[in-house]
Amino acid sequence: MDFRPTTECPHCGATLKARTTRLAGRTLFCGYEQCGCAGAEAEREKERQVEAEAARKAVQDKAMHDWKRAGVPERYMSLDHPLAAEIADGMKNGQWVYLWGDVGTRKTTCAAAVAKRLAGGKRSVLMAPMYRILDEIQRSFHDGGDPLKRYAEVRYLIVDDLGKRRPTGFVLDSLFSLIDQRYSAMLPTLVTTQYKPSDLVRRLAEQGDPDTAKAIVSRLRGGARVVHFDGPDGRLQ
Ligand SMILES: [Zn+2]
């Protein structure tokens, strides 16, 4: 291998020797000595910072990718919520969660922040607005397929705004099937809704069977941590 035996430090002009190693009878060039002058040290420090920044960005990009795949809405990507950490920990221990409160009490912000903490890994968490799940069920009535499978099997499911739209009978039955499968498999589920449990039963039963509505809500809140949000930061009850 061809290389110059010395080079000059571009900062102070010092002569730096080439470093070599012997491998299989050949001399290999391994770069030049490092110079200890302030200019060379500052350049190495800058390189370390650039590498650290690139590593930090790679971690952040990976997280954003995981959050997007988990269904965290774009506008909630950068938001956090004071209750999210302990709710996520509870779900890791199998806890179901029922978040209810008026519009504007940051239920969805909290739910998204929980989803972000549970994301990463395969099939770990899915967050979806209820209307989307209902639409997928509705479509499958004509198109076939099993839209509920991925919601039924994901480790953590987060359903936003349950009860915002009134489900019809067929959809209500499918919703029951989804919740019941997760309940039987003990897969932690979080729902947000504007309705307290008794009102949610009435809401879901408006176009469907009251017993089915009751069974859904009974599974959602049975053993669940029920949190009433009544201000911008939520409040424990
Ligand atoms: Zn130097």
CSV table of C-alpha atoms and ligand atoms in Angstrom, one decimal:
chain,number,residue,atom,x,y,z
A,1,MET,CA,0.0,0.0,0.0
A,2,ASP,CA,1.3,3.4,-0.9
A,3,PHE,CA,1.2,6.3,1.6
A,4,ARG,CA,3.4,9.2,2.8
A,5,PRO,CA,5.4,8.5,5.9
A,6,THR,CA,4.4,11.8,7.5
A,7,THR,CA,1.9,14.6,7.1
A,8,GLU,CA,1.5,18.1,8.6
A,9,CYS,CA,-1.2,19.1,11.1
A,10,PRO,CA,-3.4,21.6,9.2
A,11,HIS,CA,-3.8,23.7,12.4
A,12,CYS,CA,-0.2,24.0,13.8
A,13,GLY,CA,2.0,22.5,11.1
A,14,ALA,CA,3.5,19.9,13.4
A,15,THR,CA,4.8,16.7,11.7
A,16,LEU,CA,2.6,13.7,12.2
A,17,LYS,CA,3.8,10.2,11.6
A,18,ALA,CA,1.9,7.6,9.7
A,19,ARG,CA,0.6,4.7,11.8
A,20,THR,CA,0.8,1.3,10.3
A,21,THR,CA,0.1,-2.3,11.2
A,22,ARG,CA,1.3,-5.6,9.8
A,23,LEU,CA,-1.3,-8.1,8.6
A,24,ALA,CA,-0.6,-11.3,6.7
A,25,GLY,CA,2.9,-10.1,5.8
A,26,ARG,CA,1.7,-6.7,4.5
A,27,THR,CA,2.1,-3.2,5.9
A,28,LEU,CA,-1.3,-1.5,6.2
A,29,PHE,CA,-1.7,2.3,6.6
A,30,CYS,CA,-3.9,3.2,9.6
A,31,GLY,CA,-4.0,7.0,9.4
A,32,TYR,CA,-1.7,9.6,11.0
A,33,GLU,CA,-0.9,10.4,14.6
A,34,GLN,CA,-3.4,12.7,16.2
A,35,CYS,CA,-2.1,16.2,17.0
A,36,GLY,CA,-2.6,17.5,20.5
A,37,CYS,CA,-2.8,21.2,19.6
A,38,ALA,CA,-5.8,23.2,20.4
A,39,GLY,CA,-7.0,23.5,16.8
A,40,ALA,CA,-6.8,19.8,16.2
A,41,GLU,CA,-8.6,19.1,19.5
A,42,ALA,CA,-11.3,21.6,18.6
A,43,GLU,CA,-11.8,19.9,15.3
A,44,ARG,CA,-12.1,16.5,16.9
A,45,GLU,CA,-14.6,17.9,19.4
A,46,LYS,CA,-16.7,19.3,16.6
A,47,GLU,CA,-16.7,15.9,14.8
A,48,ARG,CA,-17.9,14.3,18.1
A,49,GLN,CA,-20.7,16.8,18.4
A,50,VAL,CA,-21.8,16.2,14.8
A,51,GLU,CA,-21.9,12.4,15.4
A,52,ALA,CA,-23.8,12.8,18.6
A,53,GLU,CA,-26.4,15.1,16.9
A,54,ALA,CA,-26.8,12.6,14.1
A,55,ALA,CA,-27.3,9.8,16.6
A,56,ARG,CA,-29.9,11.9,18.5
A,57,LYS,CA,-31.7,12.6,15.2
A,58,ALA,CA,-31.7,8.9,14.3
A,59,VAL,CA,-33.4,8.1,17.6
A,60,GLN,CA,-36.0,10.8,17.1
A,61,ASP,CA,-36.7,9.7,13.5
A,62,LYS,CA,-37.2,6.2,14.6
A,63,ALA,CA,-39.6,7.3,17.3
A,64,MET,CA,-41.6,9.5,14.9
A,65,HIS,CA,-41.8,6.5,12.5
A,66,ASP,CA,-43.0,4.2,15.3
A,67,TRP,CA,-45.6,6.8,16.4
A,68,LYS,CA,-46.9,7.4,12.9
A,69,ARG,CA,-47.2,3.6,12.4
A,70,ALA,CA,-49.0,3.4,15.7
A,71,GLY,CA,-51.6,5.9,14.4
A,72,VAL,CA,-50.7,8.9,16.6
A,73,PRO,CA,-52.1,11.9,14.8
A,74,GLU,CA,-49.6,14.4,13.5
A,75,ARG,CA,-50.8,17.3,15.6
A,76,TYR,CA,-50.2,15.3,18.8
A,77,MET,CA,-46.7,14.1,18.0
A,78,SER,CA,-45.0,16.9,20.0
A,79,LEU,CA,-47.5,17.1,22.9
A,80,ASP,CA,-47.2,15.4,26.3
A,81,HIS,CA,-49.6,15.1,29.2
A,82,PRO,CA,-48.9,14.9,33.0
A,83,LEU,CA,-51.0,11.7,33.4
A,84,ALA,CA,-49.5,9.9,30.4
A,85,ALA,CA,-46.6,8.2,32.1
A,86,GLU,CA,-48.5,6.5,34.9
A,87,ILE,CA,-51.4,5.5,32.6
A,88,ALA,CA,-48.9,3.9,30.2
A,89,ASP,CA,-47.3,2.1,33.1
A,90,GLY,CA,-50.7,0.9,34.3
A,91,MET,CA,-51.4,-0.5,30.8
A,92,LYS,CA,-48.1,-2.3,30.8
A,93,ASN,CA,-49.4,-4.1,33.9
A,94,GLY,CA,-52.6,-5.0,32.1
A,95,GLN,CA,-54.8,-2.1,33.2
A,96,TRP,CA,-57.7,-1.0,31.0
A,97,VAL,CA,-58.4,2.8,31.0
A,98,TYR,CA,-61.6,4.9,30.5
A,99,LEU,CA,-60.9,8.6,30.0
A,100,TRP,CA,-64.0,10.7,29.9
A,101,GLY,CA,-64.7,14.4,29.9
A,102,ASP,CA,-65.8,17.4,27.7
A,103,VAL,CA,-64.3,18.5,24.5
A,104,GLY,CA,-61.2,20.5,25.2
A,105,THR,CA,-60.0,18.7,28.3
A,106,ARG,CA,-57.1,17.2,26.5
A,107,LYS,CA,-58.3,13.5,26.6
A,108,THR,CA,-56.9,12.9,23.1
A,109,THR,CA,-53.6,14.6,24.0
A,110,CYS,CA,-53.3,12.3,26.9
A,111,ALA,CA,-54.2,9.2,24.9
A,112,ALA,CA,-51.7,10.1,22.2
A,113,ALA,CA,-49.0,10.7,24.8
A,114,VAL,CA,-49.8,7.2,26.2
A,115,ALA,CA,-49.6,5.7,22.7
A,116,LYS,CA,-46.2,7.3,22.2
A,117,ARG,CA,-44.9,5.7,25.4
A,118,LEU,CA,-46.2,2.2,24.4
A,119,ALA,CA,-44.9,2.4,20.8
A,120,GLY,CA,-41.9,0.6,19.3
A,121,GLY,CA,-41.7,-3.1,18.6
A,122,LYS,CA,-44.0,-5.0,16.3
A,123,ARG,CA,-47.8,-4.8,16.8
A,124,SER,CA,-47.3,-3.1,20.1
A,125,VAL,CA,-49.9,-0.3,19.9
A,126,LEU,CA,-52.6,1.1,17.6
A,127,MET,CA,-54.4,4.3,18.2
A,128,ALA,CA,-57.5,5.1,16.1
A,129,PRO,CA,-60.5,7.4,16.2
A,130,MET,CA,-63.7,5.4,16.7
A,131,TYR,CA,-65.2,6.7,13.5
A,132,ARG,CA,-62.4,5.1,11.5
A,133,ILE,CA,-63.0,1.7,13.1
A,134,LEU,CA,-66.7,2.0,12.5
A,135,ASP,CA,-66.1,3.0,8.9
A,136,GLU,CA,-63.9,0.0,8.4
A,137,ILE,CA,-66.5,-2.3,9.9
A,138,GLN,CA,-69.2,-0.7,7.7
A,139,ARG,CA,-67.1,-1.2,4.6
A,140,SER,CA,-66.3,-4.8,5.4
A,141,PHE,CA,-70.1,-5.4,5.4
A,142,HIS,CA,-69.9,-4.9,1.7
A,143,ASP,CA,-66.3,-5.6,0.8
A,144,GLY,CA,-65.6,-8.5,3.1
A,145,GLY,CA,-62.3,-8.8,4.9
A,146,ASP,CA,-61.7,-8.7,8.6
A,147,PRO,CA,-60.9,-5.1,9.6
A,148,LEU,CA,-61.1,-5.9,13.3
A,149,LYS,CA,-58.4,-8.5,13.3
A,150,ARG,CA,-55.5,-6.0,13.8
A,151,TYR,CA,-57.4,-4.0,16.4
A,152,ALA,CA,-58.3,-7.3,18.2
A,153,GLU,CA,-54.8,-8.6,18.2
A,154,VAL,CA,-52.6,-5.6,18.9
A,155,ARG,CA,-51.1,-5.6,22.4
A,156,TYR,CA,-52.4,-2.1,23.3
A,157,LEU,CA,-55.4,-0.5,21.7
A,158,ILE,CA,-56.3,3.1,22.1
A,159,VAL,CA,-59.7,4.2,20.8
A,160,ASP,CA,-60.4,7.9,20.6
A,161,ASP,CA,-63.8,9.5,20.9
A,162,LEU,CA,-66.0,6.5,21.5
A,163,GLY,CA,-69.7,7.4,21.1
A,164,LYS,CA,-69.2,10.5,19.0
A,165,ARG,CA,-71.1,8.7,16.2
A,166,ARG,CA,-74.0,6.4,16.9
A,167,PRO,CA,-73.3,2.9,15.7
A,168,THR,CA,-76.0,1.0,13.9
A,169,GLY,CA,-76.9,-2.5,15.0
A,170,PHE,CA,-74.4,-4.4,12.8
A,171,VAL,CA,-71.6,-2.1,13.8
A,172,LEU,CA,-72.5,-2.3,17.4
A,173,ASP,CA,-72.3,-6.1,17.3
A,174,SER,CA,-68.9,-5.9,15.7
A,175,LEU,CA,-67.8,-3.4,18.3
A,176,PHE,CA,-68.9,-5.8,21.0
A,177,SER,CA,-67.0,-8.6,19.3
A,178,LEU,CA,-63.8,-6.5,19.2
A,179,ILE,CA,-64.0,-5.4,22.9
A,180,ASP,CA,-65.0,-8.9,24.0
A,181,GLN,CA,-62.0,-10.5,22.2
A,182,ARG,CA,-59.7,-8.1,23.8
A,183,TYR,CA,-61.3,-8.6,27.2
A,184,SER,CA,-61.0,-12.4,27.0
A,185,ALA,CA,-57.4,-12.1,25.8
A,186,MET,CA,-56.7,-9.6,28.6
A,187,LEU,CA,-55.2,-7.1,26.1
A,188,PRO,CA,-55.1,-3.6,27.7
A,189,THR,CA,-57.5,-1.1,26.0
A,190,LEU,CA,-57.9,2.6,26.5
A,191,VAL,CA,-60.9,4.6,25.3
A,192,THR,CA,-61.6,8.3,25.4
A,193,THR,CA,-65.2,9.5,25.3
A,194,GLN,CA,-67.3,12.5,26.1
A,195,TYR,CA,-69.7,10.3,28.0
A,196,LYS,CA,-69.6,8.9,31.6
A,197,PRO,CA,-70.2,5.2,31.5
A,198,SER,CA,-74.0,5.3,32.1
A,199,ASP,CA,-74.4,7.9,29.4
A,200,LEU,CA,-72.2,6.0,27.0
A,201,VAL,CA,-74.6,3.0,27.3
A,202,ARG,CA,-77.5,5.2,26.3
A,203,ARG,CA,-75.6,6.7,23.5
A,204,LEU,CA,-74.4,3.4,22.0
A,205,ALA,CA,-78.0,2.0,22.3
A,206,GLU,CA,-79.6,4.8,20.4
A,207,GLN,CA,-79.6,2.8,17.1
A,208,GLY,CA,-78.7,-0.6,18.5
A,209,ASP,CA,-79.5,-3.2,21.1
A,210,PRO,CA,-79.4,-1.9,24.7
A,211,ASP,CA,-78.0,-5.2,26.1
A,212,THR,CA,-75.1,-5.1,23.6
A,213,ALA,CA,-74.4,-1.5,24.5
A,214,LYS,CA,-74.5,-2.4,28.2
A,215,ALA,CA,-72.2,-5.4,27.6
A,216,ILE,CA,-69.6,-3.2,25.7
A,217,VAL,CA,-69.5,-0.6,28.4
A,218,SER,CA,-69.4,-3.1,31.2
A,219,ARG,CA,-66.3,-4.7,29.7
A,220,LEU,CA,-64.7,-1.3,29.0
A,221,ARG,CA,-65.1,-0.1,32.6
A,222,GLY,CA,-64.9,-3.4,34.5
A,223,GLY,CA,-61.6,-3.2,36.3
A,224,ALA,CA,-60.6,-0.2,34.3
A,225,ARG,CA,-59.1,2.9,35.7
A,226,VAL,CA,-61.8,5.5,35.1
A,227,VAL,CA,-60.4,9.0,34.8
A,228,HIS,CA,-62.6,12.1,34.6
A,229,PHE,CA,-61.1,15.0,32.8
A,230,ASP,CA,-62.7,18.2,33.8
A,231,GLY,CA,-60.0,20.8,33.1
A,232,PRO,CA,-57.1,21.3,30.7
A,233,ASP,CA,-54.8,19.0,32.7
A,234,GLY,CA,-57.3,16.3,33.5
A,235,ARG,CA,-58.1,15.3,37.1
A,236,LEU,CA,-58.0,12.0,38.9
A,237,GLN,CA,-61.2,10.6,40.3
B,1,ZN,ZN,-1.7,20.6,15.5
